[in-house]
């Protein structure tokens, strides 16, 4: 699935990846298939917002944004964490709505207004500074109130909400376009009680907001797992993160979704298709004798005469050092185990059993090759984290190629 179909600058005849030592490929078909599934689940009345924070979970925000805004299927808007992420999307030509989840420094609130961006509002000091920025520019600032319902992250408590609402009613420069909350315990469990309590609290706050005379265009709570397992959380807008990239938020989410689908009489349960493949090329091959040590700290000693491949990828690229002597890569459709410690920019793998392996061969660090797969979930399992972290940490400087 490489070479010929890579979208890239057209000024070179050879496949662009021939000169790359490590890169990420984004499978456009897989992305469209995932987005179409979530569009079906959300329906056409609900705003489907693609969450592109952290470089689109490591997939490449610009590449994913372009795919998400193709005509069909299409995400309606974006969510990001930082102002700079939002501005980068504007620079890439995206005019759609963009919600910023995270804090924006007071000195930069004018850029939020000028960029016609949506801002998550979760503290009064920001509100005052935002009013001033909007007044200075003569434009309105659009905010989505973050409501605390049980995650204890950002958000106004139910008790502080009345004073915030009073303040907002007296702020002609601020448009309260939305209100939202975020679930604490929806992907790690098949038990929905905590999420239901949060949804109830959110509904009560929405009632308070309506009683204060504020008409909200967008009420939202759902992340991927919420849309999959509690469709009633979709409300006016769904914040779709991990699912668009072809990952289930967790095993529990997959099981809950499947159980609900089967109970509803579905004969086939939709599948998600991972979008990302992380690749590298073999930089060098070497033959080492039996009993030789490999890498820093001499943590691996060969038990046979071994053919080693040196890969130009290390922990600086986001390949976790705790995968040393633990994981494997795919070469010519075979599994090649990582030997010795992962270095800053390099790692060694055992290719003794890979027939006809050659320098320059393409290696899959994460993703599928032939019938074999190295999944983000597997790598996450080896180092005690979640797949979200594994893909997010792939260095932003590595090229992202849409294939
Ligand atoms: C990251 C994030 C999401 C998306 O969550 P997924 O589980 O990846 O779908 C939604 N809402 C907020 C506030 C987030 O921070």
mmCIF file of N, CA and C in Angstrom, residues 244-367:
data_model
loop_
_atom_site.group_PDB
_atom_site.id
_atom_site.type_symbol
_atom_site.label_atom_id
_atom_site.label_comp_id
_atom_site.label_asym_id
_atom_site.label_seq_id
_atom_site.Cartn_x
_atom_site.Cartn_y
_atom_site.Cartn_z
ATOM 1 N N UNK A 244 -12.334 7.880 15.188
ATOM 2 C CA UNK A 244 -12.085 8.240 13.782
ATOM 3 C C UNK A 244 -10.798 7.593 13.275
ATOM 4 N N UNK A 245 -9.885 7.282 14.208
ATOM 5 C CA UNK A 245 -8.598 6.692 13.818
ATOM 6 C C UNK A 245 -8.658 5.163 13.760
ATOM 7 N N UNK A 246 -9.851 4.627 13.982
ATOM 8 C CA UNK A 246 -10.038 3.190 13.832
ATOM 9 C C UNK A 246 -9.742 2.380 15.070
ATOM 10 N N UNK A 247 -9.719 3.034 16.210
ATOM 11 C CA UNK A 247 -9.502 2.323 17.470
ATOM 12 C C UNK A 247 -10.779 2.324 18.301
ATOM 13 N N UNK A 248 -11.040 1.195 18.946
ATOM 14 C CA UNK A 248 -12.053 1.192 19.997
ATOM 15 C C UNK A 248 -11.439 1.899 21.199
ATOM 16 N N UNK A 249 -12.221 2.690 21.916
ATOM 17 C CA UNK A 249 -11.657 3.374 23.080
ATOM 18 C C UNK A 249 -11.088 2.383 24.091
ATOM 19 N N UNK A 250 -11.686 1.203 24.165
ATOM 20 C CA UNK A 250 -11.222 0.169 25.090
ATOM 21 C C UNK A 250 -11.903 -1.133 24.720
ATOM 22 N N UNK A 251 -11.418 -2.215 25.324
ATOM 23 C CA UNK A 251 -12.049 -3.522 25.137
ATOM 24 C C UNK A 251 -13.486 -3.484 25.682
ATOM 25 N N UNK A 252 -13.646 -2.811 26.826
ATOM 26 C CA UNK A 252 -14.970 -2.736 27.442
ATOM 27 C C UNK A 252 -15.974 -2.047 26.512
ATOM 28 N N UNK A 253 -15.514 -0.983 25.835
ATOM 29 C CA UNK A 253 -16.405 -0.273 24.907
ATOM 30 C C UNK A 253 -16.826 -1.201 23.773
ATOM 31 N N UNK A 254 -15.847 -1.958 23.264
ATOM 32 C CA UNK A 254 -16.153 -2.865 22.152
ATOM 33 C C UNK A 254 -17.178 -3.909 22.596
ATOM 34 N N UNK A 255 -16.960 -4.457 23.794
ATOM 35 C CA UNK A 255 -17.881 -5.482 24.294
ATOM 36 C C UNK A 255 -19.279 -4.904 24.520
ATOM 37 N N UNK A 256 -19.347 -3.718 25.132
ATOM 38 C CA UNK A 256 -20.659 -3.102 25.394
ATOM 39 C C UNK A 256 -21.376 -2.806 24.089
ATOM 40 N N UNK A 257 -20.612 -2.290 23.123
ATOM 41 C CA UNK A 257 -21.223 -1.930 21.848
ATOM 42 C C UNK A 257 -21.754 -3.173 21.146
ATOM 43 N N UNK A 258 -20.938 -4.222 21.169
ATOM 44 C CA UNK A 258 -21.346 -5.459 20.506
ATOM 45 C C UNK A 258 -22.588 -6.056 21.180
ATOM 46 N N UNK A 259 -22.579 -6.061 22.502
ATOM 47 C CA UNK A 259 -23.723 -6.626 23.230
ATOM 48 C C UNK A 259 -24.998 -5.861 22.894
ATOM 49 N N UNK A 260 -24.904 -4.529 22.864
ATOM 50 C CA UNK A 260 -26.090 -3.718 22.575
ATOM 51 C C UNK A 260 -26.554 -3.943 21.141
ATOM 52 N N UNK A 261 -25.588 -4.034 20.209
ATOM 53 C CA UNK A 261 -25.945 -4.240 18.803
ATOM 54 C C UNK A 261 -26.639 -5.590 18.629
ATOM 55 N N UNK A 262 -26.094 -6.612 19.303
ATOM 56 C CA UNK A 262 -26.692 -7.943 19.163
ATOM 57 C C UNK A 262 -28.062 -7.999 19.811
ATOM 58 N N UNK A 263 -28.195 -7.327 20.956
ATOM 59 C CA UNK A 263 -29.497 -7.292 21.626
ATOM 60 C C UNK A 263 -30.537 -6.594 20.751
ATOM 61 N N UNK A 264 -30.066 -5.644 19.932
ATOM 62 C CA UNK A 264 -30.979 -4.925 19.037
ATOM 63 C C UNK A 264 -31.214 -5.700 17.741
ATOM 64 N N UNK A 265 -30.653 -6.907 17.655
ATOM 65 C CA UNK A 265 -30.922 -7.775 16.511
ATOM 66 C C UNK A 265 -29.947 -7.634 15.361
ATOM 67 N N UNK A 266 -28.844 -6.896 15.566
ATOM 68 C CA UNK A 266 -27.866 -6.748 14.490
ATOM 69 C C UNK A 266 -27.171 -8.082 14.252
ATOM 70 N N UNK A 267 -26.971 -8.423 12.992
ATOM 71 C CA UNK A 267 -26.276 -9.678 12.691
ATOM 72 C C UNK A 267 -24.791 -9.430 12.479
ATOM 73 N N UNK A 268 -24.475 -8.247 11.982
ATOM 74 C CA UNK A 268 -23.057 -7.897 11.858
ATOM 75 C C UNK A 268 -22.785 -6.649 12.683
ATOM 76 N N UNK A 269 -21.682 -6.684 13.404
ATOM 77 C CA UNK A 269 -21.286 -5.518 14.189
ATOM 78 C C UNK A 269 -20.243 -4.761 13.365
ATOM 79 N N UNK A 270 -20.420 -3.455 13.201
ATOM 80 C CA UNK A 270 -19.473 -2.705 12.368
ATOM 81 C C UNK A 270 -18.043 -2.815 12.889
ATOM 82 N N UNK A 271 -17.107 -2.761 11.960
ATOM 83 C CA UNK A 271 -15.705 -2.829 12.377
ATOM 84 C C UNK A 271 -15.056 -1.461 12.208
ATOM 85 N N UNK A 272 -14.052 -1.232 13.018
ATOM 86 C CA UNK A 272 -13.239 -0.030 12.894
ATOM 87 C C UNK A 272 -11.927 -0.433 12.251
ATOM 88 N N UNK A 273 -11.389 0.445 11.431
ATOM 89 C CA UNK A 273 -10.140 0.125 10.721
ATOM 90 C C UNK A 273 -9.036 1.083 11.130
ATOM 91 N N UNK A 274 -7.968 0.572 11.754
ATOM 92 C CA UNK A 274 -6.863 1.457 12.117
ATOM 93 C C UNK A 274 -6.340 2.201 10.895
ATOM 94 N N UNK A 275 -6.026 3.465 11.105
ATOM 95 C CA UNK A 275 -5.703 4.370 10.013
ATOM 96 C C UNK A 275 -4.186 4.523 9.841
ATOM 97 N N UNK A 276 -3.473 4.297 10.916
ATOM 98 C CA UNK A 276 -2.047 4.653 10.938
ATOM 99 C C UNK A 276 -1.135 3.436 10.787
ATOM 100 N N UNK A 277 -0.101 3.586 9.956
ATOM 101 C CA UNK A 277 0.991 2.617 9.910
ATOM 102 C C UNK A 277 2.294 3.395 10.070
ATOM 103 N N UNK A 278 3.102 2.964 11.023
ATOM 104 C CA UNK A 278 4.396 3.630 11.239
ATOM 105 C C UNK A 278 5.458 2.748 10.607
ATOM 106 N N UNK A 279 6.223 3.332 9.685
ATOM 107 C CA UNK A 279 7.203 2.548 8.931
ATOM 108 C C UNK A 279 8.612 3.120 9.057
ATOM 109 N N UNK A 280 9.569 2.286 8.744
ATOM 110 C CA UNK A 280 10.974 2.722 8.677
ATOM 111 C C UNK A 280 11.660 1.842 7.638
ATOM 112 N N UNK A 281 12.875 2.221 7.282
ATOM 113 C CA UNK A 281 13.672 1.384 6.375
ATOM 114 C C UNK A 281 14.887 0.860 7.111
ATOM 115 N N UNK A 282 15.259 -0.364 6.795
ATOM 116 C CA UNK A 282 16.466 -0.932 7.387
ATOM 117 C C UNK A 282 17.667 -0.104 6.946
ATOM 118 N N UNK A 283 18.402 0.429 7.932
ATOM 119 C CA UNK A 283 19.544 1.285 7.603
ATOM 120 C C UNK A 283 20.793 0.448 7.368
ATOM 121 N N UNK A 284 20.891 -0.669 8.081
ATOM 122 C CA UNK A 284 22.078 -1.509 7.931
ATOM 123 C C UNK A 284 21.762 -2.918 8.441
ATOM 124 N N UNK A 285 22.437 -3.901 7.795
ATOM 125 C CA UNK A 285 22.316 -5.288 8.253
ATOM 126 C C UNK A 285 23.681 -5.745 8.729
ATOM 127 N N UNK A 286 23.712 -6.571 9.754
ATOM 128 C CA UNK A 286 25.010 -7.116 10.160
ATOM 129 C C UNK A 286 24.847 -8.505 10.757
ATOM 130 N N UNK A 287 25.909 -9.275 10.560
ATOM 131 C CA UNK A 287 25.940 -10.641 11.049
ATOM 132 C C UNK A 287 26.720 -10.612 12.365
ATOM 133 N N UNK A 288 26.151 -11.131 13.438
ATOM 134 C CA UNK A 288 26.911 -11.173 14.687
ATOM 135 C C UNK A 288 26.969 -12.615 15.190
ATOM 136 N N UNK A 289 28.065 -12.983 15.866
ATOM 137 C CA UNK A 289 28.210 -14.383 16.286
ATOM 138 C C UNK A 289 27.303 -14.721 17.468
ATOM 139 N N UNK A 290 27.185 -15.986 17.730
ATOM 140 C CA UNK A 290 26.492 -16.467 18.933
ATOM 141 C C UNK A 290 27.222 -15.928 20.157
ATOM 142 N N UNK A 291 26.455 -15.503 21.172
ATOM 143 C CA UNK A 291 27.066 -15.028 22.411
ATOM 144 C C UNK A 291 27.424 -13.551 22.388
ATOM 145 N N UNK A 292 27.066 -12.839 21.328
ATOM 146 C CA UNK A 292 27.397 -11.404 21.238
ATOM 147 C C UNK A 292 26.347 -10.575 21.979
ATOM 148 N N UNK A 293 26.805 -9.478 22.562
ATOM 149 C CA UNK A 293 25.877 -8.568 23.231
ATOM 150 C C UNK A 293 25.358 -7.532 22.257
ATOM 151 N N UNK A 294 24.132 -7.094 22.491
ATOM 152 C CA UNK A 294 23.494 -6.120 21.599
ATOM 153 C C UNK A 294 23.066 -4.894 22.404
ATOM 154 N N UNK A 295 23.574 -3.734 21.987
ATOM 155 C CA UNK A 295 23.071 -2.458 22.504
ATOM 156 C C UNK A 295 23.603 -2.043 23.859
ATOM 157 N N UNK A 296 23.193 -0.842 24.279
ATOM 158 C CA UNK A 296 23.591 -0.263 25.571
ATOM 159 C C UNK A 296 23.232 -1.183 26.728
ATOM 160 N N UNK A 297 24.138 -1.268 27.662
ATOM 161 C CA UNK A 297 23.865 -2.031 28.884
ATOM 162 C C UNK A 297 24.001 -3.530 28.675
ATOM 163 N N UNK A 298 24.316 -3.946 27.432
ATOM 164 C CA UNK A 298 24.454 -5.386 27.135
ATOM 165 C C UNK A 298 23.278 -6.188 27.697
ATOM 166 N N UNK A 299 22.046 -5.725 27.390
ATOM 167 C CA UNK A 299 20.868 -6.386 27.962
ATOM 168 C C UNK A 299 20.413 -7.574 27.132
ATOM 169 N N UNK A 300 21.004 -7.757 25.946
ATOM 170 C CA UNK A 300 20.657 -8.938 25.141
ATOM 171 C C UNK A 300 21.934 -9.616 24.678
ATOM 172 N N UNK A 301 21.969 -10.939 24.825
ATOM 173 C CA UNK A 301 23.091 -11.722 24.322
ATOM 174 C C UNK A 301 22.535 -12.741 23.341
ATOM 175 N N UNK A 302 23.109 -12.788 22.153
ATOM 176 C CA UNK A 302 22.557 -13.686 21.136
ATOM 177 C C UNK A 302 22.763 -15.143 21.545
ATOM 178 N N UNK A 303 21.778 -15.972 21.174
ATOM 179 C CA UNK A 303 21.846 -17.396 21.503
ATOM 180 C C UNK A 303 22.184 -18.218 20.268
ATOM 181 N N UNK A 304 22.416 -17.519 19.164
ATOM 182 C CA UNK A 304 22.789 -18.186 17.907
ATOM 183 C C UNK A 304 23.459 -17.138 17.029
ATOM 184 N N UNK A 305 24.071 -17.570 15.953
ATOM 185 C CA UNK A 305 24.583 -16.594 15.008
ATOM 186 C C UNK A 305 23.370 -15.810 14.484
ATOM 187 N N UNK A 306 23.480 -14.492 14.496
ATOM 188 C CA UNK A 306 22.283 -13.666 14.312
ATOM 189 C C UNK A 306 22.491 -12.615 13.245
ATOM 190 N N UNK A 307 21.449 -12.425 12.439
ATOM 191 C CA UNK A 307 21.450 -11.317 11.494
ATOM 192 C C UNK A 307 20.640 -10.196 12.146
ATOM 193 N N UNK A 308 21.296 -9.066 12.345
ATOM 194 C CA UNK A 308 20.632 -7.929 12.998
ATOM 195 C C UNK A 308 20.363 -6.848 11.966
ATOM 196 N N UNK A 309 19.211 -6.216 12.083
ATOM 197 C CA UNK A 309 18.929 -5.030 11.271
ATOM 198 C C UNK A 309 18.930 -3.826 12.195
ATOM 199 N N UNK A 310 19.631 -2.775 11.759
ATOM 200 C CA UNK A 310 19.632 -1.528 12.520
ATOM 201 C C UNK A 310 18.584 -0.611 11.897
ATOM 202 N N UNK A 311 17.666 -0.140 12.726
ATOM 203 C CA UNK A 311 16.579 0.725 12.241
ATOM 204 C C UNK A 311 16.807 2.150 12.732
ATOM 205 N N UNK A 312 16.558 3.130 11.867
ATOM 206 C CA UNK A 312 16.805 4.531 12.242
ATOM 207 C C UNK A 312 15.638 5.136 13.019
ATOM 208 N N UNK A 313 15.230 4.438 14.075
ATOM 209 C CA UNK A 313 14.108 4.887 14.912
ATOM 210 C C UNK A 313 14.489 4.639 16.359
ATOM 211 N N UNK A 314 14.191 5.583 17.226
ATOM 212 C CA UNK A 314 14.501 5.398 18.636
ATOM 213 C C UNK A 314 13.479 6.085 19.516
ATOM 214 N N UNK A 315 13.814 6.177 20.801
ATOM 215 C CA UNK A 315 12.825 6.765 21.710
ATOM 216 C C UNK A 315 12.594 8.241 21.441
ATOM 217 N N UNK A 316 13.579 8.912 20.794
ATOM 218 C CA UNK A 316 13.357 10.321 20.434
ATOM 219 C C UNK A 316 12.232 10.463 19.411
ATOM 220 N N UNK A 317 11.991 9.409 18.650
ATOM 221 C CA UNK A 317 10.909 9.433 17.659
ATOM 222 C C UNK A 317 9.572 9.039 18.268
ATOM 223 N N UNK A 318 9.604 8.611 19.527
ATOM 224 C CA UNK A 318 8.370 8.193 20.177
ATOM 225 C C UNK A 318 8.229 6.683 20.296
ATOM 226 N N UNK A 319 9.291 5.954 19.935
ATOM 227 C CA UNK A 319 9.259 4.504 20.140
ATOM 228 C C UNK A 319 9.742 4.246 21.565
ATOM 229 N N UNK A 320 8.838 3.848 22.416
ATOM 230 C CA UNK A 320 9.108 3.830 23.857
ATOM 231 C C UNK A 320 10.291 2.923 24.222
ATOM 232 N N UNK A 321 11.187 3.455 25.055
ATOM 233 C CA UNK A 321 12.369 2.695 25.446
ATOM 234 C C UNK A 321 12.021 1.448 26.267
ATOM 235 N N UNK A 322 10.861 1.500 26.915
ATOM 236 C CA UNK A 322 10.453 0.312 27.687
ATOM 237 C C UNK A 322 10.079 -0.867 26.774
ATOM 238 N N UNK A 323 10.043 -0.638 25.466
ATOM 239 C CA UNK A 323 9.804 -1.750 24.536
ATOM 240 C C UNK A 323 11.089 -2.525 24.246
ATOM 241 N N UNK A 324 12.212 -2.070 24.774
ATOM 242 C CA UNK A 324 13.492 -2.776 24.619
ATOM 243 C C UNK A 324 13.326 -4.254 24.980
ATOM 244 N N UNK A 325 13.775 -5.125 24.098
ATOM 245 C CA UNK A 325 13.696 -6.575 24.326
ATOM 246 C C UNK A 325 12.271 -7.096 24.516
ATOM 247 N N UNK A 326 11.254 -6.273 24.183
ATOM 248 C CA UNK A 326 9.865 -6.673 24.431
ATOM 249 C C UNK A 326 9.059 -6.806 23.138
ATOM 250 N N UNK A 327 9.200 -5.843 22.245
ATOM 251 C CA UNK A 327 8.286 -5.786 21.110
ATOM 252 C C UNK A 327 8.922 -6.414 19.870
ATOM 253 N N UNK A 328 8.246 -6.280 18.770
ATOM 254 C CA UNK A 328 8.741 -6.793 17.507
ATOM 255 C C UNK A 328 8.273 -5.855 16.394
ATOM 256 N N UNK A 329 8.930 -5.971 15.246
ATOM 257 C CA UNK A 329 8.502 -5.210 14.070
ATOM 258 C C UNK A 329 8.208 -6.216 12.960
ATOM 259 N N UNK A 330 7.685 -5.741 11.839
ATOM 260 C CA UNK A 330 7.372 -6.631 10.723
ATOM 261 C C UNK A 330 8.267 -6.303 9.539
ATOM 262 N N UNK A 331 8.900 -7.337 9.005
ATOM 263 C CA UNK A 331 9.763 -7.202 7.832
ATOM 264 C C UNK A 331 9.429 -8.330 6.873
ATOM 265 N N UNK A 332 9.139 -7.991 5.630
ATOM 266 C CA UNK A 332 8.785 -9.012 4.625
ATOM 267 C C UNK A 332 7.740 -9.979 5.179
ATOM 268 N N UNK A 333 6.777 -9.408 5.875
ATOM 269 C CA UNK A 333 5.664 -10.213 6.383
ATOM 270 C C UNK A 333 6.003 -11.078 7.584
ATOM 271 N N UNK A 334 7.234 -10.968 8.106
ATOM 272 C CA UNK A 334 7.641 -11.784 9.263
ATOM 273 C C UNK A 334 7.813 -10.895 10.496
ATOM 274 N N UNK A 335 7.701 -11.515 11.655
ATOM 275 C CA UNK A 335 7.949 -10.785 12.903
ATOM 276 C C UNK A 335 9.443 -10.808 13.213
ATOM 277 N N UNK A 336 9.993 -9.630 13.534
ATOM 278 C CA UNK A 336 11.403 -9.533 13.903
ATOM 279 C C UNK A 336 11.483 -8.887 15.285
ATOM 280 N N UNK A 337 11.975 -9.643 16.287
ATOM 281 C CA UNK A 337 11.976 -9.120 17.654
ATOM 282 C C UNK A 337 13.024 -8.025 17.885
ATOM 283 N N UNK A 338 12.667 -7.060 18.717
ATOM 284 C CA UNK A 338 13.588 -5.994 19.115
ATOM 285 C C UNK A 338 14.601 -6.595 20.075
ATOM 286 N N UNK A 339 15.880 -6.367 19.775
ATOM 287 C CA UNK A 339 16.954 -6.913 20.618
ATOM 288 C C UNK A 339 17.758 -5.782 21.238
ATOM 289 N N UNK A 340 18.001 -5.887 22.511
ATOM 290 C CA UNK A 340 18.749 -4.863 23.225
ATOM 291 C C UNK A 340 17.880 -3.639 23.483
ATOM 292 N N UNK A 341 18.512 -2.622 24.048
ATOM 293 C CA UNK A 341 17.766 -1.416 24.390
ATOM 294 C C UNK A 341 17.477 -0.572 23.170
ATOM 295 N N UNK A 342 16.312 0.006 23.152
ATOM 296 C CA UNK A 342 15.981 1.023 22.162
ATOM 297 C C UNK A 342 16.845 2.239 22.476
ATOM 298 N N UNK A 343 17.583 2.747 21.474
ATOM 299 C CA UNK A 343 18.452 3.917 21.671
ATOM 300 C C UNK A 343 17.680 5.189 21.337
ATOM 301 N N UNK A 344 18.370 6.311 21.401
ATOM 302 C CA UNK A 344 17.699 7.590 21.143
ATOM 303 C C UNK A 344 17.186 7.666 19.709
ATOM 304 N N UNK A 345 18.016 7.279 18.748
ATOM 305 C CA UNK A 345 17.636 7.386 17.340
ATOM 306 C C UNK A 345 17.682 6.063 16.579
ATOM 307 N N UNK A 346 18.049 4.998 17.270
ATOM 308 C CA UNK A 346 18.237 3.709 16.600
ATOM 309 C C UNK A 346 17.672 2.579 17.434
ATOM 310 N N UNK A 347 17.436 1.464 16.750
ATOM 311 C CA UNK A 347 17.113 0.232 17.465
ATOM 312 C C UNK A 347 17.539 -0.956 16.602
ATOM 313 N N UNK A 348 17.723 -2.099 17.243
ATOM 314 C CA UNK A 348 18.165 -3.283 16.530
ATOM 315 C C UNK A 348 17.083 -4.363 16.616
ATOM 316 N N UNK A 349 16.886 -5.046 15.487
ATOM 317 C CA UNK A 349 15.922 -6.150 15.482
ATOM 318 C C UNK A 349 16.579 -7.379 14.870
ATOM 319 N N UNK A 350 16.107 -8.537 15.306
ATOM 320 C CA UNK A 350 16.653 -9.821 14.849
ATOM 321 C C UNK A 350 15.910 -10.264 13.587
ATOM 322 N N UNK A 351 16.633 -10.291 12.456
ATOM 323 C CA UNK A 351 16.007 -10.680 11.191
ATOM 324 C C UNK A 351 16.590 -11.994 10.662
ATOM 325 N N UNK A 352 17.192 -12.769 11.559
ATOM 326 C CA UNK A 352 17.806 -14.034 11.141
ATOM 327 C C UNK A 352 16.821 -14.922 10.383
ATOM 328 N N UNK A 353 15.563 -14.924 10.806
ATOM 329 C CA UNK A 353 14.577 -15.823 10.208
ATOM 330 C C UNK A 353 13.784 -15.190 9.072
ATOM 331 N N UNK A 354 14.180 -13.989 8.687
ATOM 332 C CA UNK A 354 13.451 -13.320 7.595
ATOM 333 C C UNK A 354 14.174 -13.602 6.285
ATOM 334 N N UNK A 355 13.519 -14.320 5.348
ATOM 335 C CA UNK A 355 14.210 -14.653 4.110
ATOM 336 C C UNK A 355 14.472 -13.424 3.239
ATOM 337 N N UNK A 356 15.645 -13.374 2.644
ATOM 338 C CA UNK A 356 16.015 -12.357 1.655
ATOM 339 C C UNK A 356 15.917 -10.929 2.147
ATOM 340 N N UNK A 357 16.104 -10.757 3.434
ATOM 341 C CA UNK A 357 16.044 -9.395 3.972
ATOM 342 C C UNK A 357 17.207 -8.581 3.413
ATOM 343 N N UNK A 358 16.960 -7.299 3.124
ATOM 344 C CA UNK A 358 17.992 -6.465 2.487
ATOM 345 C C UNK A 358 17.961 -5.061 3.078
ATOM 346 N N UNK A 359 19.104 -4.373 3.032
ATOM 347 C CA UNK A 359 19.120 -2.977 3.482
ATOM 348 C C UNK A 359 18.113 -2.180 2.654
ATOM 349 N N UNK A 360 17.427 -1.248 3.286
ATOM 350 C CA UNK A 360 16.412 -0.468 2.573
ATOM 351 C C UNK A 360 15.033 -1.101 2.646
ATOM 352 N N UNK A 361 14.937 -2.335 3.123
ATOM 353 C CA UNK A 361 13.620 -2.972 3.261
ATOM 354 C C UNK A 361 12.735 -2.151 4.181
ATOM 355 N N UNK A 362 11.461 -2.148 3.815
ATOM 356 C CA UNK A 362 10.484 -1.435 4.620
ATOM 357 C C UNK A 362 10.118 -2.263 5.849
ATOM 358 N N UNK A 363 10.070 -1.596 6.972
ATOM 359 C CA UNK A 363 9.750 -2.253 8.242
ATOM 360 C C UNK A 363 8.508 -1.593 8.818
ATOM 361 N N UNK A 364 7.596 -2.377 9.349
ATOM 362 C CA UNK A 364 6.431 -1.805 10.030
ATOM 363 C C UNK A 364 6.647 -1.879 11.538
ATOM 364 N N UNK A 365 6.660 -0.705 12.162
ATOM 365 C CA UNK A 365 6.820 -0.636 13.616
ATOM 366 C C UNK A 365 5.476 -0.731 14.315
ATOM 367 N N UNK A 366 4.451 -0.229 13.609
ATOM 368 C CA UNK A 366 3.097 -0.201 14.173
ATOM 369 C C UNK A 366 2.140 -0.255 13.002
ATOM 370 N N UNK A 367 1.276 -1.275 13.006
ATOM 371 C CA UNK A 367 0.339 -1.431 11.897
ATOM 372 C C UNK A 367 0.434 -2.827 11.329
#
